[in-house]
mmCIF file of C-alpha atoms in Angstrom:
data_model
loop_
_atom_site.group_PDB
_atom_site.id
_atom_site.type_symbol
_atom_site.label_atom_id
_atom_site.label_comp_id
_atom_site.label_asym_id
_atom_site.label_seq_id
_atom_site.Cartn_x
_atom_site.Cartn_y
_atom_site.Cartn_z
ATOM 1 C CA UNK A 247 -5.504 8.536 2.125
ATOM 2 C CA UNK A 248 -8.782 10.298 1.779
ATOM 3 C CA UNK A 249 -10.133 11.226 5.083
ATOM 4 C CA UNK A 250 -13.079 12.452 6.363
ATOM 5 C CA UNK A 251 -13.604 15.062 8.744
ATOM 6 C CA UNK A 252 -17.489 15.027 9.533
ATOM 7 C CA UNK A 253 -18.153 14.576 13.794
ATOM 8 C CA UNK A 254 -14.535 16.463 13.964
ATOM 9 C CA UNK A 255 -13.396 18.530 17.153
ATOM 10 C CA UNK A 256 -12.607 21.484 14.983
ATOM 11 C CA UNK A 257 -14.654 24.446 14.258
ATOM 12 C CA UNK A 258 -16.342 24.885 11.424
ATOM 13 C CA UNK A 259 -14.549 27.182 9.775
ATOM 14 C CA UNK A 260 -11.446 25.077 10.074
ATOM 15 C CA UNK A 261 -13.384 21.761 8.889
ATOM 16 C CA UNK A 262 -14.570 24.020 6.156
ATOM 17 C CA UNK A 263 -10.610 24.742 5.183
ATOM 18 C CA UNK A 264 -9.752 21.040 5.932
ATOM 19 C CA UNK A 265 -12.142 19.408 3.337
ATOM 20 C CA UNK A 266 -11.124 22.317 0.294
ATOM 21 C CA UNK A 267 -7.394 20.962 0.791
ATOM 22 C CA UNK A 268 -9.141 17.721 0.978
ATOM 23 C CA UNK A 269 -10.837 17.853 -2.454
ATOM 24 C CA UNK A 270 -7.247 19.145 -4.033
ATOM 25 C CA UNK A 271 -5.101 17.075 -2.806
ATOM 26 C CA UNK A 272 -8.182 14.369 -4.632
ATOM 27 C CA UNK A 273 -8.265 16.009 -7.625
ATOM 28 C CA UNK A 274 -3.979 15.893 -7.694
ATOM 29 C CA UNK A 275 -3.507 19.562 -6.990
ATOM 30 C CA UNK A 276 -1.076 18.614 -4.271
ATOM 31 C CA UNK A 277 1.015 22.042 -4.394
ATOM 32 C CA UNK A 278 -2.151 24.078 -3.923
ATOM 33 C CA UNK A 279 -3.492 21.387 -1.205
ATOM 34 C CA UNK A 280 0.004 21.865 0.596
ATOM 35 C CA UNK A 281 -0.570 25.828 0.720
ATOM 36 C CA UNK A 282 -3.760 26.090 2.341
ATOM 37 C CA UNK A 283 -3.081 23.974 4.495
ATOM 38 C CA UNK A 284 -0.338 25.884 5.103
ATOM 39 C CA UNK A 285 -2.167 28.665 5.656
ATOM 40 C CA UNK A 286 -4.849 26.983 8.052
ATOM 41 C CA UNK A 287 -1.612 26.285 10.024
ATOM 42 C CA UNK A 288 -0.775 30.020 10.234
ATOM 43 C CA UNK A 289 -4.633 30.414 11.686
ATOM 44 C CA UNK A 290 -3.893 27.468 14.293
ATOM 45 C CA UNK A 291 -0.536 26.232 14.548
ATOM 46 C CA UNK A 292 -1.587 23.143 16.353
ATOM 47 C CA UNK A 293 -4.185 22.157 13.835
ATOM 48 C CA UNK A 294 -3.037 18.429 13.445
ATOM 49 C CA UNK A 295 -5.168 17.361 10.582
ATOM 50 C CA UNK A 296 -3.308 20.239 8.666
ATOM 51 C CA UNK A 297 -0.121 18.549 8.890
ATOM 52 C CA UNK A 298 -1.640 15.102 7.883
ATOM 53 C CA UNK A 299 -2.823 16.639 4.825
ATOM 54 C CA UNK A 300 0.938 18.226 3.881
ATOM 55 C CA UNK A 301 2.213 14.703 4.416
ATOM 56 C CA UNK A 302 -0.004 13.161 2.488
ATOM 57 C CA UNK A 303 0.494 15.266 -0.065
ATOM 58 C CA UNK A 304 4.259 15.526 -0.008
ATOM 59 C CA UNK A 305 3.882 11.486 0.085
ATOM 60 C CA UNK A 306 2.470 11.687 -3.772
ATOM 61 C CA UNK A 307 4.474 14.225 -4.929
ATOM 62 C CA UNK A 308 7.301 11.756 -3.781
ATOM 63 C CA UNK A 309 8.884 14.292 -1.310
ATOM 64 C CA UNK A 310 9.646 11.905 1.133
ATOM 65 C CA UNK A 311 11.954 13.656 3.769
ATOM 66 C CA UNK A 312 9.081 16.266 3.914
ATOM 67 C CA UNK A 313 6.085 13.929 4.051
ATOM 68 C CA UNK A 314 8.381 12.224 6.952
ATOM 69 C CA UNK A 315 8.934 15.841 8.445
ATOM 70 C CA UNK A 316 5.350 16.614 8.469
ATOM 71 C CA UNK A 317 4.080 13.458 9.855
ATOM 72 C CA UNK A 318 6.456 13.322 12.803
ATOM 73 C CA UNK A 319 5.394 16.914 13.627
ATOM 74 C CA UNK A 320 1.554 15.411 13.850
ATOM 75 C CA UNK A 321 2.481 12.543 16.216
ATOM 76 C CA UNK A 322 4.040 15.379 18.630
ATOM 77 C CA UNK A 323 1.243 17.052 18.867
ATOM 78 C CA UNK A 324 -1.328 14.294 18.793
ATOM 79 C CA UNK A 325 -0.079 10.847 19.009
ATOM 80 C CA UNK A 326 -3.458 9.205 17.707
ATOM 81 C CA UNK A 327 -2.953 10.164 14.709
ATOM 82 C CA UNK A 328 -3.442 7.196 12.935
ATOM 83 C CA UNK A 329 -2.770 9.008 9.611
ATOM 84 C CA UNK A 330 1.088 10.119 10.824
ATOM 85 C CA UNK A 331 1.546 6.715 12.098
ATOM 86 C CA UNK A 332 0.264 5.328 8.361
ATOM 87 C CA UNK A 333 2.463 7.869 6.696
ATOM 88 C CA UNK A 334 5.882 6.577 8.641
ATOM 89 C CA UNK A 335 4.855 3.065 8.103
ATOM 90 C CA UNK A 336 4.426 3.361 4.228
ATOM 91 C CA UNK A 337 7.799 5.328 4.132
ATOM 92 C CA UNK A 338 9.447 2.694 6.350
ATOM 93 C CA UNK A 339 8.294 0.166 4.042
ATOM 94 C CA UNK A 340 9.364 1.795 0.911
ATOM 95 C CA UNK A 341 12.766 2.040 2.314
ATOM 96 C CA UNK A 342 12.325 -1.564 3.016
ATOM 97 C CA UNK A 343 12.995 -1.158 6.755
ATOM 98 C CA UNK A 344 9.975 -3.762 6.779
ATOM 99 C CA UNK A 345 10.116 -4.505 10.899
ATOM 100 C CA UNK A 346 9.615 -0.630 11.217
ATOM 101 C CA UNK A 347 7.083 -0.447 8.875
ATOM 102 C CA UNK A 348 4.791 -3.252 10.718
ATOM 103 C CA UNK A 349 5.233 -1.485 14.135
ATOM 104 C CA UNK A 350 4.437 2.147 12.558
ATOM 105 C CA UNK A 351 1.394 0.386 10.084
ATOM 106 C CA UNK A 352 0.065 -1.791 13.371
ATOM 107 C CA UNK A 353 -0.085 0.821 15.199
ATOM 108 C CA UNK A 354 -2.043 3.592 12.690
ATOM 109 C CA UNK A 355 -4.435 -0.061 12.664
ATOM 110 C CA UNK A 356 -4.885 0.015 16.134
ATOM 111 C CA UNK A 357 -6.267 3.680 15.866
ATOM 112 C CA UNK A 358 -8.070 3.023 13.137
ATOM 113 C CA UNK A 359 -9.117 -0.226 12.647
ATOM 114 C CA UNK A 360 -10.292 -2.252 9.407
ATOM 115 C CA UNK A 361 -8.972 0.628 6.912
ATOM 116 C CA UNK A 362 -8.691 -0.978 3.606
ATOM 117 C CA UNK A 363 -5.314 1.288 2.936
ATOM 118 C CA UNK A 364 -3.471 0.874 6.090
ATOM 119 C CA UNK A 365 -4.013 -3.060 5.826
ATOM 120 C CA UNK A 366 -2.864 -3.211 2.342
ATOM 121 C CA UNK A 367 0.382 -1.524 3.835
ATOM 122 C CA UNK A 368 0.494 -3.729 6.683
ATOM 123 C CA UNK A 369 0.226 -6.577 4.834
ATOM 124 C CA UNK A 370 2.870 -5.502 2.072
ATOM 125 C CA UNK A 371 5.534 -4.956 4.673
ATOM 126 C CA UNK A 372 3.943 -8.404 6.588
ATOM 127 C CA UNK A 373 4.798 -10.320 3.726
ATOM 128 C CA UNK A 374 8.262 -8.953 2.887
ATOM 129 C CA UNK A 375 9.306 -9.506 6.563
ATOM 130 C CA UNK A 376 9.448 -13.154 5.612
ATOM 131 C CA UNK A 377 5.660 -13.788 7.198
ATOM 132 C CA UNK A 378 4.470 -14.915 3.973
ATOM 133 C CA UNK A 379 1.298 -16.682 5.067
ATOM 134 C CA UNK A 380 0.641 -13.563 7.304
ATOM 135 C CA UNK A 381 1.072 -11.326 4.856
ATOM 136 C CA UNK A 382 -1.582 -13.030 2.553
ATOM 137 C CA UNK A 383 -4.497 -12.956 4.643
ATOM 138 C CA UNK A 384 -3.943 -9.098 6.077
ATOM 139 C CA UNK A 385 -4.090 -8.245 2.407
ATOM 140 C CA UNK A 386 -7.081 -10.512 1.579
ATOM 141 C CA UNK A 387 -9.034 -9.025 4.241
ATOM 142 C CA UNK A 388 -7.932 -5.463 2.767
ATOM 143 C CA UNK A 389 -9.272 -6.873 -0.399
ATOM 144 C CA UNK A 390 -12.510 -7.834 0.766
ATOM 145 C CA UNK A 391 -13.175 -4.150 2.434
ATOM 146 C CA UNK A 392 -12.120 -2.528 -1.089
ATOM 147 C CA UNK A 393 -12.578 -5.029 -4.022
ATOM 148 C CA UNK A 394 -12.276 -3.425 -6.775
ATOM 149 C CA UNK A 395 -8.118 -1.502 -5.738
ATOM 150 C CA UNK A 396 -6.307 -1.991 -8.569
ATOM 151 C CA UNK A 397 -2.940 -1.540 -6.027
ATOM 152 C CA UNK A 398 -3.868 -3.994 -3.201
ATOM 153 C CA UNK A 399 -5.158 -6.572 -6.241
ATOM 154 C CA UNK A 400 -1.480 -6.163 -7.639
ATOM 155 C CA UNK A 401 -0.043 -6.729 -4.288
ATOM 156 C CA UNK A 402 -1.152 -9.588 -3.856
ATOM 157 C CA UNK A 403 -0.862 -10.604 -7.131
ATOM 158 C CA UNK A 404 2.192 -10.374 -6.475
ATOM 159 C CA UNK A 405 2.122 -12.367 -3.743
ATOM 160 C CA UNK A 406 0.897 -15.194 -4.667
ATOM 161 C CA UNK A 407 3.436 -15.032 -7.547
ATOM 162 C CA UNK A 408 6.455 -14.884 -5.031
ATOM 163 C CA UNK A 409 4.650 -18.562 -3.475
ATOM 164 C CA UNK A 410 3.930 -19.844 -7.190
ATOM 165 C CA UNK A 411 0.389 -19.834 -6.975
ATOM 166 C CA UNK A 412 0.611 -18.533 -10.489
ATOM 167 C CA UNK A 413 -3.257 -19.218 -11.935
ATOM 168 C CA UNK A 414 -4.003 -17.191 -8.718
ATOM 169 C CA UNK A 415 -1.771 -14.375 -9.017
ATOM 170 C CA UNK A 416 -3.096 -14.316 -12.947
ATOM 171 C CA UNK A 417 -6.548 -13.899 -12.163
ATOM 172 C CA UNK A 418 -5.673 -11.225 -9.302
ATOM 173 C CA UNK A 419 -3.501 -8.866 -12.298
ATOM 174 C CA UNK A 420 -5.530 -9.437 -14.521
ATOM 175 C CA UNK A 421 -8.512 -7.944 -12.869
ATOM 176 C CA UNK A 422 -6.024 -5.220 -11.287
ATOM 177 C CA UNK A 423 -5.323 -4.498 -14.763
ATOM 178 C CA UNK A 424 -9.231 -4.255 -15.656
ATOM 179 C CA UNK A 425 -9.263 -1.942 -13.517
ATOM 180 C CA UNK A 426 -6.054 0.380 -14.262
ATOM 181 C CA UNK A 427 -5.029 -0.712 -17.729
ATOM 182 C CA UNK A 428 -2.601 2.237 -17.598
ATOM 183 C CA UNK A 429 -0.664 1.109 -14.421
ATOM 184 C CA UNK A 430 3.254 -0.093 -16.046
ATOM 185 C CA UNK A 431 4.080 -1.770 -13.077
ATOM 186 C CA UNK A 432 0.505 -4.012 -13.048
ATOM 187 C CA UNK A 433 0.696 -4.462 -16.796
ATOM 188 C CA UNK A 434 4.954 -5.701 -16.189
ATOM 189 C CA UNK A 435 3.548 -8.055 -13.468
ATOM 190 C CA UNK A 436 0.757 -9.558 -14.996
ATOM 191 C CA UNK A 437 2.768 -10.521 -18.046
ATOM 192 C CA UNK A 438 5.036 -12.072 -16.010
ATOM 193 C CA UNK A 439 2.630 -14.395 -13.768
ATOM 194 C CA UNK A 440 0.899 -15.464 -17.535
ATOM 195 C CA UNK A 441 4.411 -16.279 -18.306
ATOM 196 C CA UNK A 442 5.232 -18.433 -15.505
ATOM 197 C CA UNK A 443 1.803 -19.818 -15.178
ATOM 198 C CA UNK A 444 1.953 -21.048 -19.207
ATOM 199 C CA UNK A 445 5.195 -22.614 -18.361
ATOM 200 C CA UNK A 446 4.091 -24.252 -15.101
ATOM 201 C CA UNK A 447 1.269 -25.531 -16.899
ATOM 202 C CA UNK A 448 3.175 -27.083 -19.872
ATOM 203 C CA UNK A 449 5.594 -28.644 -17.614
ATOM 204 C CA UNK A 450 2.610 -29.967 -16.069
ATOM 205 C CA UNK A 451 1.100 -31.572 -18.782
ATOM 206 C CA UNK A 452 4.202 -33.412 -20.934
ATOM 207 C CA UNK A 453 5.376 -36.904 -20.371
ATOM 208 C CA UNK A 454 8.040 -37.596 -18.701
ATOM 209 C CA UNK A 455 10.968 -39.367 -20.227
ATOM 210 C CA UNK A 456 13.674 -40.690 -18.855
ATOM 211 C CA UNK A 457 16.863 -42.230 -19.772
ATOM 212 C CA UNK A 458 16.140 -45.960 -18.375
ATOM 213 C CA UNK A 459 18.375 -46.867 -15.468
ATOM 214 C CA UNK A 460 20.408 -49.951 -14.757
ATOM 215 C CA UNK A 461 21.109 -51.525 -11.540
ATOM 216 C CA UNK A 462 25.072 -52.906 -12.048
ATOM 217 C CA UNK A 463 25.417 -56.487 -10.781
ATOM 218 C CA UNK A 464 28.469 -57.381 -8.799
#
């Protein structure tokens, strides 16, 4: 989650530091985003946003126990930390511990409200807690703060897949795909909502026939 540390409560020598591990962890340098932070931790052991960053980082390297670590270890030192509250939630959710995942991702939304990323999360988990409808409309409203996300579009692509609202979820991949036409997982998806849509629609569209019935007569 890219954050931004302008109007912070840190000095400026420290927001300096924070927005260099900012632009690697951007630019996918996570290892070398993870050491200086790690060193800006050795200057000020209590630096929270320093610990956000090695989560976040750890999160797309796929280190999850020490995103997990790192996060926790923010919320005990601050616990407004939307971004350590975000960070549970989306590992929560991608151990499918959905009802965990809601309180953690409602939580970093109360902090930090109308965040494109943390509602796409929210609304993920929303939906796969069996509050379909719910679900739909957080992500919708994550949509129309960030348009053009290739993830939340395949989300909810996805979605409306799952409730068969396939010309829906075809235009939604589709333009997800547009946008990351190397993404396997929204290329897999959007296949299959063309397929079931194609079918839907030529089920749609032929006659009927019927083998006529006959009433027996006593």
């Amino acid at each position: 989650m890219k954050k931004d540390y302008k109007n912070s409560k840190y000095s400026a020598s420290t927001m300096e530091a924070l927005g260099k591990i900012e632009n690697l962890k951007l630019n996918g340098e996570h290892e070398k985003s993870i050491k200086k932070a790690q060193e800006l931790l050795c200057d000020d052991p209590n630096c929270v946003a320093a610990l956000e960053e090695i989560a976040d980082n750890y999160v797309s390297l796929n280190k999850f126990d020490r995103a997990e670590k790192a996060a926790k270890h923010a919320l005990k030192l601050d616990d407004t930390s939307y971004t350590g509250y975000y960070i549970l939630g989306f590992l929560t959710s991608h151990r499918q511990d959905w009802q965990n995942a809601i309180k953690h991702l409602k939580k970093a939304n109360e902090l930090h409200p109308s965040n494109p990323e943390i509602l796409r999360c929210l609304g993920w988990a929303t939906f796969n807690a069996d509050k379909r409808s719910q679900g739909i409309v957080i992500l919708e409203r994550s949509l129309n703060l960030d348009s053009e996300n290739s993830l939340t579009l395949c989300d909810l692509g996805i979605c409306y897949l799952q409730t068969k609202s396939f010309d829906k979820a075809v235009e939604l991949l589709k333009k997800a795909m547009e946008i990351d036409p190397e993404n396997k997982r929204i290329q897999e998806c959007y296949q299959a909502a063309k397929g079931f849509s194609e079918r839907y629609s030529s089920l749609a569209t032929k006659p009927v026939t019927r083998t006529p019935q006959r009433k027996s007569f006593n």
